[in-house]
Coordinates of C-alpha atoms in Angstrom, one line a residue:
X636 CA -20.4 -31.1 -9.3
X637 CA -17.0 -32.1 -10.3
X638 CA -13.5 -32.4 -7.6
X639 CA -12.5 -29.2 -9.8
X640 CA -15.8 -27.5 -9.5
X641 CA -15.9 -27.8 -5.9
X642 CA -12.2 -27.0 -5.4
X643 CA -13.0 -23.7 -7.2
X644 CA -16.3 -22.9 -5.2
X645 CA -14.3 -23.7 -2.1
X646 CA -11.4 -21.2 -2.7
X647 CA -13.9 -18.5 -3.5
X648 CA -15.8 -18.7 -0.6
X649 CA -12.8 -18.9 1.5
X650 CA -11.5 -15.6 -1.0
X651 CA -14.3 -13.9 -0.1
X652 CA -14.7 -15.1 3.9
X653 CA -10.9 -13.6 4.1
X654 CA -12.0 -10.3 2.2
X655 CA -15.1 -9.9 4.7
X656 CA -13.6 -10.5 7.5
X657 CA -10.9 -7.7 6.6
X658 CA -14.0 -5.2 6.2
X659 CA -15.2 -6.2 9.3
X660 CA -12.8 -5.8 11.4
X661 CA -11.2 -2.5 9.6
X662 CA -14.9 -0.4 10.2
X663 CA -14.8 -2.0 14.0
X664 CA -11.6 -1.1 14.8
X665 CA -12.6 3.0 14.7
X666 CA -9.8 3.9 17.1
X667 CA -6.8 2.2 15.2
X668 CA -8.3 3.5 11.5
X669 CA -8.7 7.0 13.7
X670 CA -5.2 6.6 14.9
X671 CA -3.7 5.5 11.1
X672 CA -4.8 8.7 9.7
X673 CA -4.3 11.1 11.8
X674 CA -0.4 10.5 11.1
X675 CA -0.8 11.3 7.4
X676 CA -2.8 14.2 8.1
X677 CA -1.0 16.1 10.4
X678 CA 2.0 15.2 7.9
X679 CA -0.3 16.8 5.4
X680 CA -1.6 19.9 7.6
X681 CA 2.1 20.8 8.7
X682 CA 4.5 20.4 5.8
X683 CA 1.9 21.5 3.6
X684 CA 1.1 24.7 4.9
X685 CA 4.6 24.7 6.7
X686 CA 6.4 24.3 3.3
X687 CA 3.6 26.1 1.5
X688 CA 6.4 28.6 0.2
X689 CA 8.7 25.2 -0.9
X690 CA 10.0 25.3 -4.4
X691 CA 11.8 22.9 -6.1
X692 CA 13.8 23.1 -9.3
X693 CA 12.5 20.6 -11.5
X694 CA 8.8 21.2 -10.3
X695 CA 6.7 23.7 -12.2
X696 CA 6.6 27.2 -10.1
X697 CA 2.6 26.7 -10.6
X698 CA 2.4 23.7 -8.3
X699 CA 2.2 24.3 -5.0
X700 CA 3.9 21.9 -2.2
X701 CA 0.5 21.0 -1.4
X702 CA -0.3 19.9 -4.6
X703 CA 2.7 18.0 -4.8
X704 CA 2.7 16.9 -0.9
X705 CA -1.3 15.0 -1.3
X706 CA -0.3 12.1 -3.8
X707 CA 3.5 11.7 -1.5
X708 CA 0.6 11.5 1.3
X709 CA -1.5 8.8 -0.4
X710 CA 1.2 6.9 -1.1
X711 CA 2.9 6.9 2.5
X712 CA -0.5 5.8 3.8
X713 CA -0.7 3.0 1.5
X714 CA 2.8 1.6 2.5
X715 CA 1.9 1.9 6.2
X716 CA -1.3 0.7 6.4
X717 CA -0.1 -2.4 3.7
X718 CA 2.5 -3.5 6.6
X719 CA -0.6 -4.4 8.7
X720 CA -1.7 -7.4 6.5
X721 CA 1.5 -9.2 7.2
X722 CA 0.9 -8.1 10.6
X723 CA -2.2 -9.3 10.5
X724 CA -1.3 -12.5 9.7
X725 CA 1.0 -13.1 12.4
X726 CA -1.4 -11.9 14.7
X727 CA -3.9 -14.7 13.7
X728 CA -1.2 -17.6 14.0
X729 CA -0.8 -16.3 17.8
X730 CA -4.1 -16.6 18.5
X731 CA -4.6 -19.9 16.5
X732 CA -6.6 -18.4 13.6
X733 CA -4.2 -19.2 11.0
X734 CA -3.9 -23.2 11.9
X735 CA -7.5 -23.0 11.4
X736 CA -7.8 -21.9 7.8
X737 CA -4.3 -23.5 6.8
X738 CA -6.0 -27.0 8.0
X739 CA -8.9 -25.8 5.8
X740 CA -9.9 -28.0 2.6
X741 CA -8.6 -24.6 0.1
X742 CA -5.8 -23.8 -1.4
X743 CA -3.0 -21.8 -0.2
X744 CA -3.3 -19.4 -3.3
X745 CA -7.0 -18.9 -2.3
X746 CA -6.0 -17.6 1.3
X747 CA -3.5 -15.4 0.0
X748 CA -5.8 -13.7 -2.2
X749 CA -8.1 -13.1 0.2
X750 CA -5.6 -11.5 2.3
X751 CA -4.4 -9.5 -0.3
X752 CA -8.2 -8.4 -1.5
X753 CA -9.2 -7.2 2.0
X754 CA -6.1 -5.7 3.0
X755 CA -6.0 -3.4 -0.6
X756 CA -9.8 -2.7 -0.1
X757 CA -9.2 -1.6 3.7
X758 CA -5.6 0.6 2.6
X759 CA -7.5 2.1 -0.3
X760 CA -10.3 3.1 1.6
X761 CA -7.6 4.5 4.3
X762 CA -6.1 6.5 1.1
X763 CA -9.4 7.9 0.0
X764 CA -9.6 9.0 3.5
X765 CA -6.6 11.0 3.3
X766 CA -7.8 12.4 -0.1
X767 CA -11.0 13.3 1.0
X768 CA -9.8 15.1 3.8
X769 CA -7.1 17.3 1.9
X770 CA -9.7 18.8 0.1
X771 CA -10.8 21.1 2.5
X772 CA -6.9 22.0 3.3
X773 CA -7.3 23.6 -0.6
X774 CA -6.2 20.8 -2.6
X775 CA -7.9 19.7 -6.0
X776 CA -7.5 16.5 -8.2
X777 CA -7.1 17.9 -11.6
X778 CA -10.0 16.1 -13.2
X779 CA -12.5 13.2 -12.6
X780 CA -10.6 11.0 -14.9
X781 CA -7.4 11.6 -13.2
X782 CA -8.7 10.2 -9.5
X783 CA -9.9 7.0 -11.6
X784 CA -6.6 6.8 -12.9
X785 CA -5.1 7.3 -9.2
X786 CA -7.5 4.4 -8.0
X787 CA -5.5 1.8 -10.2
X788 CA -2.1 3.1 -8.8
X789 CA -3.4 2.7 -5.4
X790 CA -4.4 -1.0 -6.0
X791 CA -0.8 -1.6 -7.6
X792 CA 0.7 0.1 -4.4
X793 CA -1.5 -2.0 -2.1
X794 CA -0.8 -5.3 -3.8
X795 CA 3.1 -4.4 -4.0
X796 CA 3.6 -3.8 -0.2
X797 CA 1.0 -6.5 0.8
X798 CA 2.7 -9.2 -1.2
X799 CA 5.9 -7.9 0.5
X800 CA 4.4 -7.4 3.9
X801 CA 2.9 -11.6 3.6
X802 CA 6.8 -12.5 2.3
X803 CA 8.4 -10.8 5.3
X804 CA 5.8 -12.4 7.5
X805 CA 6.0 -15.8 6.5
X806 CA 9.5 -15.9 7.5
X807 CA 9.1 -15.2 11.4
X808 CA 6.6 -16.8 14.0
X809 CA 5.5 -13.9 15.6
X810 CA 4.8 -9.9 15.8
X811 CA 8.0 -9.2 17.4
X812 CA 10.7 -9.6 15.0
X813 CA 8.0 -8.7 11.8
X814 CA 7.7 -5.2 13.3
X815 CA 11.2 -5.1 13.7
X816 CA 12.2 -5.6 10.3
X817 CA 9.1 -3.7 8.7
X818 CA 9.7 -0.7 11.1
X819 CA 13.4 -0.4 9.6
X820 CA 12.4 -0.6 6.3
X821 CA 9.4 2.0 5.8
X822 CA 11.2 5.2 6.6
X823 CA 13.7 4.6 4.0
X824 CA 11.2 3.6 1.3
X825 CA 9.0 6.5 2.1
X826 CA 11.8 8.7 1.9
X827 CA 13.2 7.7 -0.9
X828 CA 9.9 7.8 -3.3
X829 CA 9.9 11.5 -4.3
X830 CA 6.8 11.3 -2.4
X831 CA 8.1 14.4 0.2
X832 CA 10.5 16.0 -2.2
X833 CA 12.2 15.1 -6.1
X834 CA 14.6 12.5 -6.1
X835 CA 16.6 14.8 -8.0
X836 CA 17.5 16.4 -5.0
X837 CA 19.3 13.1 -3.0
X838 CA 22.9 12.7 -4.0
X839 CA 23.5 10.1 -6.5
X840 CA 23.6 7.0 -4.7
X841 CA 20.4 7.9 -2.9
X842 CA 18.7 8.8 -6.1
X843 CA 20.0 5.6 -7.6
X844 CA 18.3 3.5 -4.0
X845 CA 15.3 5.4 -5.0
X846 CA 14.8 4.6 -8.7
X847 CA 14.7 0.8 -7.5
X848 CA 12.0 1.6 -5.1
X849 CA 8.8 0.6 -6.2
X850 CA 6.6 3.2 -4.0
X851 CA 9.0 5.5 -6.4
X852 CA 7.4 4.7 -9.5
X853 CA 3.9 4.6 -7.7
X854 CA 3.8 8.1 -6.0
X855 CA 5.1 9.7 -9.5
X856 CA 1.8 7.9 -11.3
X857 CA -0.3 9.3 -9.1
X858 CA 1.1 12.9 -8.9
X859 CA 0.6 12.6 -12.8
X860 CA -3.1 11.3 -12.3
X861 CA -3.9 13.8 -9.5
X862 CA -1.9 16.8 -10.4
X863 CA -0.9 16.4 -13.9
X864 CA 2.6 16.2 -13.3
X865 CA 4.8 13.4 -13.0
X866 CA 8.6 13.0 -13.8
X867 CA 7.8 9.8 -15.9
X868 CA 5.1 8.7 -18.6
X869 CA 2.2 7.2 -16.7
X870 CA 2.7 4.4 -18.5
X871 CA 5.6 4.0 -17.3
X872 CA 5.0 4.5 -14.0
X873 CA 2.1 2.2 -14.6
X874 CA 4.3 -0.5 -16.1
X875 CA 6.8 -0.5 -13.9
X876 CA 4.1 -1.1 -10.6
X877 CA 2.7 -3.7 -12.3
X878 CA 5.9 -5.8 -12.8
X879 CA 6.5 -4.9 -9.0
X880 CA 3.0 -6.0 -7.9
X881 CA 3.4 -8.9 -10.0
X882 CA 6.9 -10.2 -8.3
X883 CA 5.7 -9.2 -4.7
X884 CA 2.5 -10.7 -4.9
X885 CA 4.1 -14.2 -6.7
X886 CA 6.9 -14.2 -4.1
X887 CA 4.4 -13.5 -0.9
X888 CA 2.4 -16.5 -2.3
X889 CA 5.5 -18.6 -2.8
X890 CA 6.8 -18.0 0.8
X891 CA 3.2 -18.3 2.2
X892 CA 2.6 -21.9 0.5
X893 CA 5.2 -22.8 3.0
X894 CA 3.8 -22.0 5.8
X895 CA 3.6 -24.8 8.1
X896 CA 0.0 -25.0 10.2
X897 CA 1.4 -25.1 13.5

């Protein structure tokens, strides 16, 4: 086998080491996975049924809040539960784990993708969760084609917030200051997605904050895929998380190669 061949074989077994270990601990952890969802849900229960009679101007009069409420949903779990991988990490340099795999004979690119694979995998299955349990609460994905479509947003979403949860981690040392920072910044970006109510209802500036949010452009695509409505072209929605997935993910990698394995 050749130095390259080896190099490759290396970094997919440590990809794929990363990625189990993520599953592993995620099905374990029942309590925490309990705990994440029932957040969401009770979100769901109460300001769906609470707001059932909620009607917004630029939203069809046939879709009710709960309609519109399940994909906002989806989307706020994925943006919470993503801010765990960076967590994550930091949690594994205090207890010595990261040294270990830093010192490790792979590539940095290699660890980051297995972070990034079992953190999407473990946020997705968190979402699915959530989508399963809104249906007995009344709510219906328009068609089969439309949750496959909503899959593909959710791995955007996870691989946006996960590149941006590693990039914010690799800059501090431990939990502390991470949750800090992450804690300040998720209530703004869930609020100002559209994924609770139109952005068309902010004033302008907000509404201008919110068209350069990314969970924006992700909670619209899956409304469309879920619902069949959407204030933008799915493809445009689509395009515009994969430019933002791209540039987190790059940019989490790019911080995380400097890392230092102390």
């Amino acid at each position: 086998m050749t130095e390259d061949g080896g190099r490759l074989r290396r970094d997919a077994v440590a990809v794929y080491g990363l990625w189990k270990r993520d599953i592993v601990r995620f099905w374990r952890a029942k309590s925490r996975v309990v705990g994440l969802l029932l957040g969401p849900f009770f979100i769901l229960v109460f300001f769906g049924f609470g707001f059932s009679d909620a009607r917004f101007g630029s939203v069809p009069s046939s879709l009710s809040y709960l309609e519109y409420l399940v994909p906002g949903i989806l989307g706020f779990t994925m943006l919470f539960s993503a801010s765990f991988t960076g967590l994550a990490v930091l949690s594994d340099r205090e207890v010595g784990f990261l040294k270990e795999i830093l010192v490790a004979p792979v590539s940095r690119t290699a660890i980051v993708v297995g972070r990034i694979a079992g953190g999407a995998t473990t946020t997705m299955l968190q979402a699915l969760l959530i989508l399963v349990l809104a249906i007995p609460l009344g709510f219906r994905p328009a068609s089969l084609a439309g949750v496959l479509v909503a899959v593909s947003f959710l791995v955007l979403v996870a691989a946006t917030f996960i590149g941006l949860g590693l990039a914010i981690a690799s800059q501090f040392k431990d939990t502390q200051g991470y949750n800090l920072i992450v804690n300040f910044a998720l209530f703004p970006l869930a609020f100002l997605s559209g994924a609770f109510y139109p952005l068309s209802n902010l004033p302008l500036p907000l509404r201008l904050v919110g068209y350069l949010n990314p969970l924006t452009y992700g909670v619209d695509g899956l409304r469309g895929a879920l619902v069949g409505y959407s204030e933008r072209a799915l493809v445009a929605d689509f395009g515009a998380m994969v430019v933002a997935a791209a540039v987190t993910v790059a940019l989490g990698a790019a911080l995380f190669r400097r890392v230092e394995a102390v």
